[in-house]
Short mmCIF file of N, CA, C and O in Angstrom, two decimals:
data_model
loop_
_atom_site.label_atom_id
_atom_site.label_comp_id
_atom_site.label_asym_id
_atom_site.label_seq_id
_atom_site.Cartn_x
_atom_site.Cartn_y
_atom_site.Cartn_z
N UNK S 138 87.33 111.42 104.46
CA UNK S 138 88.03 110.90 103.32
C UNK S 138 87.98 109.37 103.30
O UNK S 138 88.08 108.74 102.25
N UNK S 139 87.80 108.80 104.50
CA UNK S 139 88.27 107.58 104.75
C UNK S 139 86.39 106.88 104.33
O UNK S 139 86.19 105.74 103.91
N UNK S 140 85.28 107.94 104.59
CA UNK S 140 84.34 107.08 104.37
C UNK S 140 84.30 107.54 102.73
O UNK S 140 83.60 106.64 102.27
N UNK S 141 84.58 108.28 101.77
CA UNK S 141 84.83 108.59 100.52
C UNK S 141 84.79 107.03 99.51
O UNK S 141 84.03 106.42 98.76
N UNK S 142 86.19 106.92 100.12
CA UNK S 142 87.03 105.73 99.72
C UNK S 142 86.65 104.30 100.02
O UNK S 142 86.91 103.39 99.22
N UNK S 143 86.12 104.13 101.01
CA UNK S 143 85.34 102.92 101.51
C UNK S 143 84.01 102.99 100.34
O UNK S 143 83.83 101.88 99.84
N UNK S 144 83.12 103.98 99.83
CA UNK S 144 82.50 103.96 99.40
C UNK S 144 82.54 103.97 97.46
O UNK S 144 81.76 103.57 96.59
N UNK S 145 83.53 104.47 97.45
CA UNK S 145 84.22 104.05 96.08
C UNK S 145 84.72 102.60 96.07
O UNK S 145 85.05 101.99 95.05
N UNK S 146 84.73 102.22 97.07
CA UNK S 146 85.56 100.61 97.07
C UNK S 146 84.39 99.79 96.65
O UNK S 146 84.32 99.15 95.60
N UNK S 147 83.36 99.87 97.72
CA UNK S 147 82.10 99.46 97.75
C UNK S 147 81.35 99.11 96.12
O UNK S 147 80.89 98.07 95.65
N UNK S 148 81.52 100.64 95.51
CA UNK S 148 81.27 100.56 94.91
C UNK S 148 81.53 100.04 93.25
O UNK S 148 80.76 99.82 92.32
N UNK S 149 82.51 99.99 93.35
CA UNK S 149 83.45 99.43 92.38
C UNK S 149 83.57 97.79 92.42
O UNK S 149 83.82 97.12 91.42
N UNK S 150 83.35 97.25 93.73
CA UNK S 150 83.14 96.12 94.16
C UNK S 150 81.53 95.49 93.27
O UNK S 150 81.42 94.72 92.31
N UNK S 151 80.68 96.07 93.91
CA UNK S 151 79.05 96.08 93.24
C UNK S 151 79.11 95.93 91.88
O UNK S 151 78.44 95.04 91.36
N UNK S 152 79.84 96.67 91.19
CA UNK S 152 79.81 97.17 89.39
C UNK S 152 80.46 95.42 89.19
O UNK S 152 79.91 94.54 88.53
N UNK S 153 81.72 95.28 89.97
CA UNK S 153 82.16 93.96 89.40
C UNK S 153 81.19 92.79 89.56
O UNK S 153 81.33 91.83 88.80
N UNK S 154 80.40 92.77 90.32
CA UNK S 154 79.73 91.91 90.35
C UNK S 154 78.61 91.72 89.45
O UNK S 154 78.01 90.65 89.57
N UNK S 155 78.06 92.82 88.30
CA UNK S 155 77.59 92.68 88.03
C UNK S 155 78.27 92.57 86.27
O UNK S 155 77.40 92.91 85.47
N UNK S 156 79.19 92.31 85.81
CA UNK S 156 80.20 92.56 84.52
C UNK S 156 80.43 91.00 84.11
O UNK S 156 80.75 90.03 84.80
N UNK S 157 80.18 91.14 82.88
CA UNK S 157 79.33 89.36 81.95
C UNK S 157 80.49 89.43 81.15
O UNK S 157 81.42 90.19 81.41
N UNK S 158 80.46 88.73 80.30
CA UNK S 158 81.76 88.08 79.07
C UNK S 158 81.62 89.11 78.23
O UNK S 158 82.74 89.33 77.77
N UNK S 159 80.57 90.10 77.63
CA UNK S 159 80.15 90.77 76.76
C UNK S 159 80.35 92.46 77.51
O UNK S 159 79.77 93.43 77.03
N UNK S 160 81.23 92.54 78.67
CA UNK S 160 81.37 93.88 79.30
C UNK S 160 82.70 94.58 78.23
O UNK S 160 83.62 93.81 77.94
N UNK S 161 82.73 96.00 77.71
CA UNK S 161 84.02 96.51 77.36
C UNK S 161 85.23 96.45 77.79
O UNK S 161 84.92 97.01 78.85
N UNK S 162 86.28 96.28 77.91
CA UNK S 162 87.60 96.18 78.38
C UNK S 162 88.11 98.08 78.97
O UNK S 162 89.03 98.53 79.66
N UNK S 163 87.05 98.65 78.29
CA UNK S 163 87.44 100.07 79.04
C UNK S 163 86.53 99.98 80.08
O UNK S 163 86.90 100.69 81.01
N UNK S 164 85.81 99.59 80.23
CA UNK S 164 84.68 100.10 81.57
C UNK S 164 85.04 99.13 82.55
O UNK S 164 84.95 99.46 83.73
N UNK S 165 85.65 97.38 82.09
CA UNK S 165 86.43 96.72 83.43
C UNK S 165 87.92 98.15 83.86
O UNK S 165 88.18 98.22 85.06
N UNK S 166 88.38 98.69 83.34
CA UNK S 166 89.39 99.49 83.22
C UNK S 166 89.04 100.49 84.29
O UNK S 166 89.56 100.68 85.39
N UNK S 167 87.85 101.20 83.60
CA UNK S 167 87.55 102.12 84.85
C UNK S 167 86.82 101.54 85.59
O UNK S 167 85.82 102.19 85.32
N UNK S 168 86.58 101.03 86.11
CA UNK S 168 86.07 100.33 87.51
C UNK S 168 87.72 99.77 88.29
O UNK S 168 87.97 99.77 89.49
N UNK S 169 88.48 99.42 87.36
CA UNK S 169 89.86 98.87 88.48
C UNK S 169 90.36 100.51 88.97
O UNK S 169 90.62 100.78 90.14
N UNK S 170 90.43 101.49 87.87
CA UNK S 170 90.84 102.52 88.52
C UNK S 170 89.70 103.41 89.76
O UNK S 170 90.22 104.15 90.60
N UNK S 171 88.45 103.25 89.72
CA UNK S 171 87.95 103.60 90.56
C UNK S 171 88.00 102.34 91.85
O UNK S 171 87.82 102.87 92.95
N UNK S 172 88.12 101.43 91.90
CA UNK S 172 88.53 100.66 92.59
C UNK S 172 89.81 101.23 93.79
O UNK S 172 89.72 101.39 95.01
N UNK S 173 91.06 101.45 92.78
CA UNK S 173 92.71 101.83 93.06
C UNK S 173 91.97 103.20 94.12
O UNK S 173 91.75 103.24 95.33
N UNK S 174 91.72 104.24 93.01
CA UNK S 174 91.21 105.69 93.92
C UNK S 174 90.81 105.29 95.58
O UNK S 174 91.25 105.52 96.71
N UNK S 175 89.60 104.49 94.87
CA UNK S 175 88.85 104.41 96.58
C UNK S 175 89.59 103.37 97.72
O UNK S 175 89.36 103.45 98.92
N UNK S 176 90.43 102.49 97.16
CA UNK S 176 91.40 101.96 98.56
C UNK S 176 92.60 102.76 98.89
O UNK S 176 93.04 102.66 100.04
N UNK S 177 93.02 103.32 98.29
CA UNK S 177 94.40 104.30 98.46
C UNK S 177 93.63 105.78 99.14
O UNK S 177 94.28 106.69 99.67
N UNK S 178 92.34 105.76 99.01
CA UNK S 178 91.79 107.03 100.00
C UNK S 178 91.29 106.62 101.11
O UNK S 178 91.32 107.55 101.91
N UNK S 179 90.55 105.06 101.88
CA UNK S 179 90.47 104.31 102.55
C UNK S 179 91.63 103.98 103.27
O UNK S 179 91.77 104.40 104.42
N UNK S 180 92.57 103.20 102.68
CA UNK S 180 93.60 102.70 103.16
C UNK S 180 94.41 103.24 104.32
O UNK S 180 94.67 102.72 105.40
N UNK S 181 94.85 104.81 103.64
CA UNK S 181 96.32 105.34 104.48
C UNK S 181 95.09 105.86 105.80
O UNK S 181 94.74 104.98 106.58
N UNK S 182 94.74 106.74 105.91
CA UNK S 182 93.43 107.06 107.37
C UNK S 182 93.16 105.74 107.78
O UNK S 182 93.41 105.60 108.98
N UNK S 183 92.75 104.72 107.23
CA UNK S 183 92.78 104.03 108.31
C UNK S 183 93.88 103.06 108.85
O UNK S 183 93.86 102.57 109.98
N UNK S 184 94.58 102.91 108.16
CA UNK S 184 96.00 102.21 108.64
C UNK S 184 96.41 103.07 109.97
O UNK S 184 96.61 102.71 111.12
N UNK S 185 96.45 104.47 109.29
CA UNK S 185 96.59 105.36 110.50
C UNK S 185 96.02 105.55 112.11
O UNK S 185 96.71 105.81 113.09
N UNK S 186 94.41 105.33 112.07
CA UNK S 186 93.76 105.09 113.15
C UNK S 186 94.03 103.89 113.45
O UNK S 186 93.35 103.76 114.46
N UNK S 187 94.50 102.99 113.29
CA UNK S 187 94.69 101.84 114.04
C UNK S 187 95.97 101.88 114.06
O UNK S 187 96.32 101.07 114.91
N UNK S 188 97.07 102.48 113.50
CA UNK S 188 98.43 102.79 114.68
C UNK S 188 98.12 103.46 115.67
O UNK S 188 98.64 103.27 116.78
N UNK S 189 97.20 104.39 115.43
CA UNK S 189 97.51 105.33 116.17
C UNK S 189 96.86 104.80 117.46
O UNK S 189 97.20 105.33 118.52
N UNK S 190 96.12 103.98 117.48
CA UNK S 190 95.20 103.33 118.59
C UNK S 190 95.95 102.76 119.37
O UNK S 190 95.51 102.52 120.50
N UNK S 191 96.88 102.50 119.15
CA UNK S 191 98.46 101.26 119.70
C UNK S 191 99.34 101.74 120.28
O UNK S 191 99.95 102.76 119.94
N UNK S 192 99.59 100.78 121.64
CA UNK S 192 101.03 101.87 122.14
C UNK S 192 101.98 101.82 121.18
O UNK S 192 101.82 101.20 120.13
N UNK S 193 103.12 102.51 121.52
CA UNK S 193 103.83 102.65 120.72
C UNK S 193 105.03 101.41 120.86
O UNK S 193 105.68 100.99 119.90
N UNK S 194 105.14 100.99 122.06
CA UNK S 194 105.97 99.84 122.09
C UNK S 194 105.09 98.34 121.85
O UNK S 194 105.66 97.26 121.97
N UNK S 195 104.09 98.43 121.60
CA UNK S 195 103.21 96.88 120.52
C UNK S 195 102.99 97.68 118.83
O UNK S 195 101.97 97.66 118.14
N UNK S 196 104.18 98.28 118.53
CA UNK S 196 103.51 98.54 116.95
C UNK S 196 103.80 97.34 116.02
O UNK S 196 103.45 97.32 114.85
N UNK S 197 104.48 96.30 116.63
CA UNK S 197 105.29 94.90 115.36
C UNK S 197 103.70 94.66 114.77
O UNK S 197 103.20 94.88 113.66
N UNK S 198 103.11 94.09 116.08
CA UNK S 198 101.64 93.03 115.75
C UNK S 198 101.00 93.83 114.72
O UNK S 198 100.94 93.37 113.58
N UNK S 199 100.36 95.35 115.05
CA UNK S 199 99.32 96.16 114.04
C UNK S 199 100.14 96.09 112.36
O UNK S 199 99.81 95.94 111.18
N UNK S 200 101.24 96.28 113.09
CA UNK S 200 101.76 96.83 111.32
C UNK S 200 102.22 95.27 110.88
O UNK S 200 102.90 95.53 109.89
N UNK S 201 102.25 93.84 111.01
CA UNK S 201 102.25 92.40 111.06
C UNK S 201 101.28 92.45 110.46
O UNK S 201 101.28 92.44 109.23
N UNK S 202 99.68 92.55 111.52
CA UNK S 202 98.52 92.26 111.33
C UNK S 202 98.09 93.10 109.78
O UNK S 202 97.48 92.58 108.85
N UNK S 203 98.54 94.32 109.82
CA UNK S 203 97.90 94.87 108.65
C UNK S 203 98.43 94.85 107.02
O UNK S 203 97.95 95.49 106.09
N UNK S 204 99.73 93.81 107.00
CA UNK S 204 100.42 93.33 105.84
C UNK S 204 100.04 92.32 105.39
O UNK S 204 100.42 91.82 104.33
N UNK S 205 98.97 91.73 106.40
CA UNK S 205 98.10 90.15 106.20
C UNK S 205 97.22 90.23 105.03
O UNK S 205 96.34 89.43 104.71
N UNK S 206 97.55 91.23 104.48
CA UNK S 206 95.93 91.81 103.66
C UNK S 206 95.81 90.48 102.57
O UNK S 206 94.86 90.42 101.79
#
């Protein structure tokens, strides 16, 4: 799921880079929502593997470190 979402990110990333003054206001639209999809399916799995990687008495720093976004 987690490589799903990385790859919807990716990709949604790519599309923006390529969107001129003359792009539709629906297709910037769906690209933010395929954007949203693919970090919210990315996101929670991996937030997760990197708690879960952590003792449990150093969780301040990971969950610190990962609000830095």
């Amino acid at each position: 799921m987690a490589s799903t979402g990385m790859a919807m990110t990716a990709t949604a990333l790519a599309i923006f880079a390529f969107l001129g003054l003359e792009t539709p206001i629906a297709l910037i639209a769906l690209n933010l929502v395929l954007l949203g999809v693919g970090f919210s399916l990315f996101s929670s799995p991996n937030t997760n593997a990197v708690m879960g990687s952590v003792d449990r008495r150093a969780y301040g720093w990971p969950r610190y470190a990962g609000t830095m976004r």
